[in-house]
PDB file of C-alpha atoms in Angstrom:
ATOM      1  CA  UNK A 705      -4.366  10.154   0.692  1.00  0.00           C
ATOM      2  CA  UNK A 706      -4.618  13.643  -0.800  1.00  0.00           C
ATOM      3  CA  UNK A 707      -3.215  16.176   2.029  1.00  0.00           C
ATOM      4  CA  UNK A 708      -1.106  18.898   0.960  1.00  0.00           C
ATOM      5  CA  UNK A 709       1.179  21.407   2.078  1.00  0.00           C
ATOM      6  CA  UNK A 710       4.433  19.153   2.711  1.00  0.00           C
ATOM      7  CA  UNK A 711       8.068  19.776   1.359  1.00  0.00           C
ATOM      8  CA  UNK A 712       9.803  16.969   0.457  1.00  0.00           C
ATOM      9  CA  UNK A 713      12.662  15.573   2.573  1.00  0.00           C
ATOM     10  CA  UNK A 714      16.380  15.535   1.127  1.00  0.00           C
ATOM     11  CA  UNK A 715      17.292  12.565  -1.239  1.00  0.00           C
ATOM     12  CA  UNK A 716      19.931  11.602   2.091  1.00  0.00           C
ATOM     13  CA  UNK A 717      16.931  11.471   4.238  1.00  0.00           C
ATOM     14  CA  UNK A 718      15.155   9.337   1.761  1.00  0.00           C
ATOM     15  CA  UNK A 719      17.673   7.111   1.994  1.00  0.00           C
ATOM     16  CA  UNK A 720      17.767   6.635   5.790  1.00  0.00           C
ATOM     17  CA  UNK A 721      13.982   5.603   5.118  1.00  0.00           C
ATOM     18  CA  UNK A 722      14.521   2.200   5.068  1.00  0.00           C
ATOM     19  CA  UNK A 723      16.891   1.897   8.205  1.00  0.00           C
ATOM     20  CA  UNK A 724      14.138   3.991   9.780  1.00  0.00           C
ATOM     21  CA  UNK A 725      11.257   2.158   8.708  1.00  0.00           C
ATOM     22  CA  UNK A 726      12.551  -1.538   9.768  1.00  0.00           C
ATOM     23  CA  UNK A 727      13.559  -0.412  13.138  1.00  0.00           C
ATOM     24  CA  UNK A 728      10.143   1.594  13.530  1.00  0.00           C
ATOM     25  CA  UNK A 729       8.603  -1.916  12.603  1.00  0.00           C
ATOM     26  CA  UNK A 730      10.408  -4.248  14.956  1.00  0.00           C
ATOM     27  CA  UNK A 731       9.808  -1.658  17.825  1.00  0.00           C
ATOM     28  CA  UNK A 732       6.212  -1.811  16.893  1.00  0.00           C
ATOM     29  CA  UNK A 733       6.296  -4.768  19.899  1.00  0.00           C
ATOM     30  CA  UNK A 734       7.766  -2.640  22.186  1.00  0.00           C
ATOM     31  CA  UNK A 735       5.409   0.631  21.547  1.00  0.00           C
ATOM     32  CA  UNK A 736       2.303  -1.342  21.891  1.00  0.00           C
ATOM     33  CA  UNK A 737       1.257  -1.223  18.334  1.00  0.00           C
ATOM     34  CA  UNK A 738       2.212  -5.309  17.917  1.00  0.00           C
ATOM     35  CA  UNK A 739       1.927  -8.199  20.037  1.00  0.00           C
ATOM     36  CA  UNK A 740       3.915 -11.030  19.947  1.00  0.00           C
ATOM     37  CA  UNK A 741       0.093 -13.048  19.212  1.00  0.00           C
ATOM     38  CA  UNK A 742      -0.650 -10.524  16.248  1.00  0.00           C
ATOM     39  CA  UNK A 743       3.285 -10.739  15.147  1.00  0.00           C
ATOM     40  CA  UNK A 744       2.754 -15.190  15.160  1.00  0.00           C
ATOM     41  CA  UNK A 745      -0.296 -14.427  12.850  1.00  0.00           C
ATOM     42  CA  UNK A 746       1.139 -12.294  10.888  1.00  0.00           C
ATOM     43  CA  UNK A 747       4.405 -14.582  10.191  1.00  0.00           C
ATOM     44  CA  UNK A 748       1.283 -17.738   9.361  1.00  0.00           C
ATOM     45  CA  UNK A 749      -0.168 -15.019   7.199  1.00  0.00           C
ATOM     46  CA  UNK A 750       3.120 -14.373   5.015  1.00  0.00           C
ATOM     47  CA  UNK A 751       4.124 -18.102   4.585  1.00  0.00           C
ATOM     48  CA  UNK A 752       0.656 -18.269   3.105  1.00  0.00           C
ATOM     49  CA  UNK A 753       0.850 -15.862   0.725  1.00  0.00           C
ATOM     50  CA  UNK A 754       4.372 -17.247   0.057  1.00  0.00           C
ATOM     51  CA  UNK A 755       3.352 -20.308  -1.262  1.00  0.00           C
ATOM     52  CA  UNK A 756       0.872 -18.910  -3.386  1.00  0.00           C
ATOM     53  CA  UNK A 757       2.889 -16.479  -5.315  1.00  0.00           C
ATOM     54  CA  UNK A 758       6.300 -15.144  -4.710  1.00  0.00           C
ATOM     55  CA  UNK A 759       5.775 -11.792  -2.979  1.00  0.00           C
ATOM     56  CA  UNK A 760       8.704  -9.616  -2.495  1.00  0.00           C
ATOM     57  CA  UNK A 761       9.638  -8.974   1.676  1.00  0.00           C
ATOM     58  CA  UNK A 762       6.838  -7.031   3.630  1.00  0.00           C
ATOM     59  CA  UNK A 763       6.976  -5.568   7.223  1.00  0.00           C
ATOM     60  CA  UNK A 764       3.887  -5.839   8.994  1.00  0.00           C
ATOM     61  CA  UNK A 765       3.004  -2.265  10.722  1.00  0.00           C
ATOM     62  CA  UNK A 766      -0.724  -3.176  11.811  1.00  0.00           C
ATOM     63  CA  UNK A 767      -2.929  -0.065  10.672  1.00  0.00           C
ATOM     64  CA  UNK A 768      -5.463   0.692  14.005  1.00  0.00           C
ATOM     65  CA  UNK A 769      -8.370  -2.156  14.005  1.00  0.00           C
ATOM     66  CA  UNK A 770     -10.755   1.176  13.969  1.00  0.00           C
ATOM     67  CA  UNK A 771      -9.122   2.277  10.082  1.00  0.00           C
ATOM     68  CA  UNK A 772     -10.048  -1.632   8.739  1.00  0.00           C
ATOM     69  CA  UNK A 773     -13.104  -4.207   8.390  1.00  0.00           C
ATOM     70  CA  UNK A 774     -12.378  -7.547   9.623  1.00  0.00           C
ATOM     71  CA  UNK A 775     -13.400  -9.747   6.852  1.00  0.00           C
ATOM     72  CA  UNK A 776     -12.695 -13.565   5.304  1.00  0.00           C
ATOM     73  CA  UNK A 777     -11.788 -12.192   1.623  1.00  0.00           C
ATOM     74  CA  UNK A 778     -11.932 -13.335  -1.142  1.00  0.00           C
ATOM     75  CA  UNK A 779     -15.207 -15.758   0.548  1.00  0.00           C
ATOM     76  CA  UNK A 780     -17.056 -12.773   1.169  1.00  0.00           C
ATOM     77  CA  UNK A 781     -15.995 -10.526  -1.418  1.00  0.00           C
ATOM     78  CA  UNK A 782     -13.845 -11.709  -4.759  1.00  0.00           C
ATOM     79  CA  UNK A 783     -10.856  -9.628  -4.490  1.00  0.00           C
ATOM     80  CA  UNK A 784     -10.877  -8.001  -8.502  1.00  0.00           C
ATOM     81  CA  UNK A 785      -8.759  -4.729  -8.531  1.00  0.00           C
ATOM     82  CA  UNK A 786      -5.803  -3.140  -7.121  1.00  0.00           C
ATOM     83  CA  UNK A 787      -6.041   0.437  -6.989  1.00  0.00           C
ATOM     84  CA  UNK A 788      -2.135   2.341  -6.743  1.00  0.00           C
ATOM     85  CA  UNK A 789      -2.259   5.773  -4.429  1.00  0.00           C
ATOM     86  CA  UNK A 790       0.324   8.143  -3.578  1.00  0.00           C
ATOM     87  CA  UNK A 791       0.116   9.384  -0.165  1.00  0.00           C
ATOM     88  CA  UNK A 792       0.951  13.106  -0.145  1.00  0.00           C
ATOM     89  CA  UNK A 793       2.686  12.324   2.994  1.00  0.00           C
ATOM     90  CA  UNK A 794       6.092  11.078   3.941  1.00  0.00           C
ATOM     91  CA  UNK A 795       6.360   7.144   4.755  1.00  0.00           C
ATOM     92  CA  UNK A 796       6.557   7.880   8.520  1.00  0.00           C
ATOM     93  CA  UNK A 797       3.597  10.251   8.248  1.00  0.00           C
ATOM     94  CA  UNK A 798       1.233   8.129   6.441  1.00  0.00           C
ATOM     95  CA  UNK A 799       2.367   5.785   9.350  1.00  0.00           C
ATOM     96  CA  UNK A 800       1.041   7.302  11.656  1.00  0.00           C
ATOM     97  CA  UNK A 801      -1.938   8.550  10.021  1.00  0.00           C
ATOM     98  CA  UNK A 802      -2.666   5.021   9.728  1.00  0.00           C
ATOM     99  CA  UNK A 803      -2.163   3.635  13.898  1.00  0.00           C
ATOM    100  CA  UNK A 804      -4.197   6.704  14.588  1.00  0.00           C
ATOM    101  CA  UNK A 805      -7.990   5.060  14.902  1.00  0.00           C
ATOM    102  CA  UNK A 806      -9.463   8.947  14.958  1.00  0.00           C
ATOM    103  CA  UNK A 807      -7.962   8.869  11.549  1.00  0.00           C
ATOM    104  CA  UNK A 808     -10.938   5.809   9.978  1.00  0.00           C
ATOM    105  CA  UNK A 809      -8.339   5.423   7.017  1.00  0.00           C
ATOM    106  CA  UNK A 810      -6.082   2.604   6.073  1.00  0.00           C
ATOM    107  CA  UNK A 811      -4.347   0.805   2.733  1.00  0.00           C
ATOM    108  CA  UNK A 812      -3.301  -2.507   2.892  1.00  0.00           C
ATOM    109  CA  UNK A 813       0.106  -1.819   1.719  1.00  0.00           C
ATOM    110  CA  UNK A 814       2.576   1.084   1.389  1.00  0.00           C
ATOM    111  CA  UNK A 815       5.696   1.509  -0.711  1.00  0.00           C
ATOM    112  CA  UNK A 816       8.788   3.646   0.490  1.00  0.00           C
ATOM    113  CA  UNK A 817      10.470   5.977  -2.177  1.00  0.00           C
ATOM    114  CA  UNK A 818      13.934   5.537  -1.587  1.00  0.00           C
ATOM    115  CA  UNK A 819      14.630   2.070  -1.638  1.00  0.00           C
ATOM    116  CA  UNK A 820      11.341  -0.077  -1.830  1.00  0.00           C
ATOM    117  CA  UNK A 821      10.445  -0.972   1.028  1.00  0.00           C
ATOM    118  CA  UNK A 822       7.330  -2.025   1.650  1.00  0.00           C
ATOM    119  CA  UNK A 823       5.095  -1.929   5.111  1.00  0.00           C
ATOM    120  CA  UNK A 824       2.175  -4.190   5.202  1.00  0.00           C
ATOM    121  CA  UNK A 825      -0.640  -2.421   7.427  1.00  0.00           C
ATOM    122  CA  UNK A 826      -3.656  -4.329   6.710  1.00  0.00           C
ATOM    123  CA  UNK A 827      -4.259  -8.202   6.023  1.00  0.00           C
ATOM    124  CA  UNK A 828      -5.439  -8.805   2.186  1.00  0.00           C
ATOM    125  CA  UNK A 829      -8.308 -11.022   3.837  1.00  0.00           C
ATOM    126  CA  UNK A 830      -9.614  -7.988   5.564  1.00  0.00           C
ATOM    127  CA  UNK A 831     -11.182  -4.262   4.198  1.00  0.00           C
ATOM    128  CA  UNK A 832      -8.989  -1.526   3.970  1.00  0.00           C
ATOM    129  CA  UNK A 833     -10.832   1.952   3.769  1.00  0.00           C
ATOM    130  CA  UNK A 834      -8.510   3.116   1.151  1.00  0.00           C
ATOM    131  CA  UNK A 835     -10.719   3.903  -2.376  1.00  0.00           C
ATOM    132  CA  UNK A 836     -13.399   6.687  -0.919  1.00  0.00           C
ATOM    133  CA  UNK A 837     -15.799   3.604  -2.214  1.00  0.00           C
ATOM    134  CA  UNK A 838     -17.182   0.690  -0.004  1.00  0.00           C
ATOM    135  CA  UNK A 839     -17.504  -1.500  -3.044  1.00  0.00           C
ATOM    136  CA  UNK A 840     -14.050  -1.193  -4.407  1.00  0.00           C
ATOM    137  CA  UNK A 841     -12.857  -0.998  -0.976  1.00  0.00           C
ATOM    138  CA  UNK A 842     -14.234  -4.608  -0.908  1.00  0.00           C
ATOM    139  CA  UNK A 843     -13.473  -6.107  -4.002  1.00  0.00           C
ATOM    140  CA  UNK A 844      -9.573  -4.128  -4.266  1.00  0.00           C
ATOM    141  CA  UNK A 845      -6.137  -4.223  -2.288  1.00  0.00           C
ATOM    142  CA  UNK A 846      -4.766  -0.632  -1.725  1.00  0.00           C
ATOM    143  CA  UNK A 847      -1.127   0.106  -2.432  1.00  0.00           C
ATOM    144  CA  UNK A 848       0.634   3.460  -1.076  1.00  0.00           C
ATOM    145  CA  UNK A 849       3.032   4.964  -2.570  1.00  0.00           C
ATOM    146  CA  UNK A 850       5.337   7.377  -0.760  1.00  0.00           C
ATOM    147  CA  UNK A 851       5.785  11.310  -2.218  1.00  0.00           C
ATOM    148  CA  UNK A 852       3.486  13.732  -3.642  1.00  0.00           C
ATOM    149  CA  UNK A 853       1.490  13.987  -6.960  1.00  0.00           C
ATOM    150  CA  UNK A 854       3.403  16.211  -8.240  1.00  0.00           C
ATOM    151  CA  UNK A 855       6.971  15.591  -7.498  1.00  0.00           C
ATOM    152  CA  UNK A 856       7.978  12.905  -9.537  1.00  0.00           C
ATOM    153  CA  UNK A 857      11.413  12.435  -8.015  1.00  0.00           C
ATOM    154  CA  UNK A 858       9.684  10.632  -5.154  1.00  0.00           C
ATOM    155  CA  UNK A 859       9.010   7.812  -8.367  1.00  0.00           C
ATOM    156  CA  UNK A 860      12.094   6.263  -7.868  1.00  0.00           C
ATOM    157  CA  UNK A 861      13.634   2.917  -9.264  1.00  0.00           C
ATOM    158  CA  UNK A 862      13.336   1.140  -6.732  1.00  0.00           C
ATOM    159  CA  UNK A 863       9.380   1.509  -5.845  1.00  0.00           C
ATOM    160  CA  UNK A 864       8.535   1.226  -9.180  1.00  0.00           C
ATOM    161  CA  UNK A 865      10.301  -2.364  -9.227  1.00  0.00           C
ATOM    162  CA  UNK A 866       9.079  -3.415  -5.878  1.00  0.00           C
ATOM    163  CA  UNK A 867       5.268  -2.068  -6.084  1.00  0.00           C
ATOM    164  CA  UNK A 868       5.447  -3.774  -9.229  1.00  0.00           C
ATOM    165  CA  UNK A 869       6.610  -7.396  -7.686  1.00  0.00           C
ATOM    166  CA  UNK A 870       4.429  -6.838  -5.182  1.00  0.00           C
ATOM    167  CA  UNK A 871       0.926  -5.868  -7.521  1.00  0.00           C
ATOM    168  CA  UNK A 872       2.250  -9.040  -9.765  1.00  0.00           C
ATOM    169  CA  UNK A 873       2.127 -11.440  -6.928  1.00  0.00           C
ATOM    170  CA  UNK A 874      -1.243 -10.662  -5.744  1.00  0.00           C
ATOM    171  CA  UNK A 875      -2.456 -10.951  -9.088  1.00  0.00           C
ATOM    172  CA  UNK A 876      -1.411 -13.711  -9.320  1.00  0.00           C
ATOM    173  CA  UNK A 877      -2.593 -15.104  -5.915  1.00  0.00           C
ATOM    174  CA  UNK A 878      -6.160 -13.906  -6.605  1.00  0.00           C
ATOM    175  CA  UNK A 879      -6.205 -14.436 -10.466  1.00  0.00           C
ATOM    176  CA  UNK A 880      -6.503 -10.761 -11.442  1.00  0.00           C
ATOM    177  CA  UNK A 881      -5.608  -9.773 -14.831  1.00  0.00           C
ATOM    178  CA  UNK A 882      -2.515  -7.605 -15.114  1.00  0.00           C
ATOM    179  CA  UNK A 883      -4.462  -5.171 -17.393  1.00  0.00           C
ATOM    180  CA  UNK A 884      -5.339  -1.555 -16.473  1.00  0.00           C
ATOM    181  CA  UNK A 885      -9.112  -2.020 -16.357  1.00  0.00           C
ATOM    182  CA  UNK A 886      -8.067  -4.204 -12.842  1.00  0.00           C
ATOM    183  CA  UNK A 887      -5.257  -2.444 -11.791  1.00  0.00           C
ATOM    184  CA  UNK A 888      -6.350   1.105 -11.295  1.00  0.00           C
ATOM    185  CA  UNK A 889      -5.160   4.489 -10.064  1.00  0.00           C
ATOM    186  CA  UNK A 890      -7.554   6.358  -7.087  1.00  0.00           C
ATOM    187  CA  UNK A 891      -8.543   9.181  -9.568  1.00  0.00           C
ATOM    188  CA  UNK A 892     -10.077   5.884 -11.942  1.00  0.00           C
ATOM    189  CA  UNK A 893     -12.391   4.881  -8.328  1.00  0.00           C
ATOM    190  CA  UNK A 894     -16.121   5.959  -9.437  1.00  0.00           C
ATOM    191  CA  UNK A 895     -17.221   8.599  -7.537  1.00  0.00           C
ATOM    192  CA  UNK A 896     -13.378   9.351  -6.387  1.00  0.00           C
ATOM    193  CA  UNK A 897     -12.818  13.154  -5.488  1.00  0.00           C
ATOM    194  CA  UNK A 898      -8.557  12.215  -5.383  1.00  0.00           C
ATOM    195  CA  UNK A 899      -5.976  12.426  -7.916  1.00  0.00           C
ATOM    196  CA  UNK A 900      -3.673  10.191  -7.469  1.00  0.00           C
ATOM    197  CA  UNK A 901      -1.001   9.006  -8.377  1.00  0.00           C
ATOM    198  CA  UNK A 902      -1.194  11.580 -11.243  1.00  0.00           C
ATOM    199  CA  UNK A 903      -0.346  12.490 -14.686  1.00  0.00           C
ATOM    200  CA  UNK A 904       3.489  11.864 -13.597  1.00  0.00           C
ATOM    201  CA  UNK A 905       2.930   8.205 -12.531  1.00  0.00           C
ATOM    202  CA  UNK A 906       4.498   6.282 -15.284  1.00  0.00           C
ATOM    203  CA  UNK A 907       2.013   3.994 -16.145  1.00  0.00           C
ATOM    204  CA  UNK A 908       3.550   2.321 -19.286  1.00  0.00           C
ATOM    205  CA  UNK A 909       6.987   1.757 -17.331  1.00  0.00           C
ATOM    206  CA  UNK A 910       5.254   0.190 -14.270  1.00  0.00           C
ATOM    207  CA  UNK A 911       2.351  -2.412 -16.279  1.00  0.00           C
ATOM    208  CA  UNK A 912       5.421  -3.221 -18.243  1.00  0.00           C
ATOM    209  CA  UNK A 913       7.143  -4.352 -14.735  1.00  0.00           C
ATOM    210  CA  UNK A 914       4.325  -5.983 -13.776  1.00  0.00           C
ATOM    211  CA  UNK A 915       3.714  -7.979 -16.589  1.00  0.00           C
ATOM    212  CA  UNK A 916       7.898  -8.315 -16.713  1.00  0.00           C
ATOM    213  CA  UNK A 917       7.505  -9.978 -13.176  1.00  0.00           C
TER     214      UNK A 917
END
């Protein structure tokens, strides 16, 4: 996502991001954004992907079913690339923008800056409208990436090391080379009209990570 005008928060709010975001995710029940039948799928969903490669901890914070495709990926579409976007927004924010179905956007994952957490919003199976292209949408899983373009601060430690555990794993689930002609930034999406994640995303520290993984 690409919307500007925010200031970022203190580095002592960052760090309340996590407490925040796990307690916004086990509410989700309680708000009406999770049911305990989508919660049971989501659980069969994660053992899955378990077994298949060794995925750090996700939260799953289901993105509105009007922001996603349903689909049976990779049987109707090979999943090739993963394409790495920083949200302009703060984790909460993008949140939201997500649950809201006016809003016909979604990623299928998104990283926090602070300490790494990471929010699952859309299954890998299904089509998150995340890469401003319907066939990369198809063939790609989207990763967000809390902060703004061009703050690097936001590029902490920790989401480096966790996007990076979590980009290895599907690779490896889906047998995508851990190259950079398959694991892409939005600005390298043909036809993209985005940035992201910019000229300050280190992309020599965090291919090394992923390959390290």
């Amino acid at each position: 996502m690409e919307a500007h005008g925010r200031t970022p928060t203190t580095r002592r709010a960052l760090l309340r991001s996590g407490a925040y975001l796990a307690t916004a995710a086990t509410g989700l029940a309680v708000t009406g954004f999770a049911t305990a039948a989508t919660a049971a799928t989501a659980r069969a969903d994660d053992r899955r992907g378990r077994r298949a490669a060794a995925y750090p901890p996700t939260h799953w914070i289901p993105a509105s079913t009007s922001n996603y495709r349903v689909s049976s990926r990779p049987t109707s579409y090979p999943i090739d690339f993963i394409v790495i976007h920083v949200t302009q927004e703060t984790f909460p924010d993008a949140m939201k923008i997500f649950q809201d179905p006016a809003k016909q956007v979604s990623a299928h994952y998104m990283v926090a800056s602070a300490d790494g957490y990471i929010g699952q919003f859309v299954r890998e199976k299904d089509v998150a409208w995340h890469a401003g292209n319907k066939d990369y949408n198809n063939r790609s899983i989207g990763i967000e990436h809390e902060g703004w373009v061009d703050q690097p601060k936001w590029f902490t430690d920790e989401m480096y090391a966790s996007s990076a555990a979590l980009t290895a794993a599907i690779c490896d689930r889906y047998g995508i080379p851990k190259t950079r002609d398959h694991i892409i930034g939005h600005v390298e999406v043909p036809g993209a009209d985005h940035t992201d994640p910019g000229p300050l995303w280190d992309w020599d520290r965090y291919m090394s990570l992923v390959n390290g993984a």
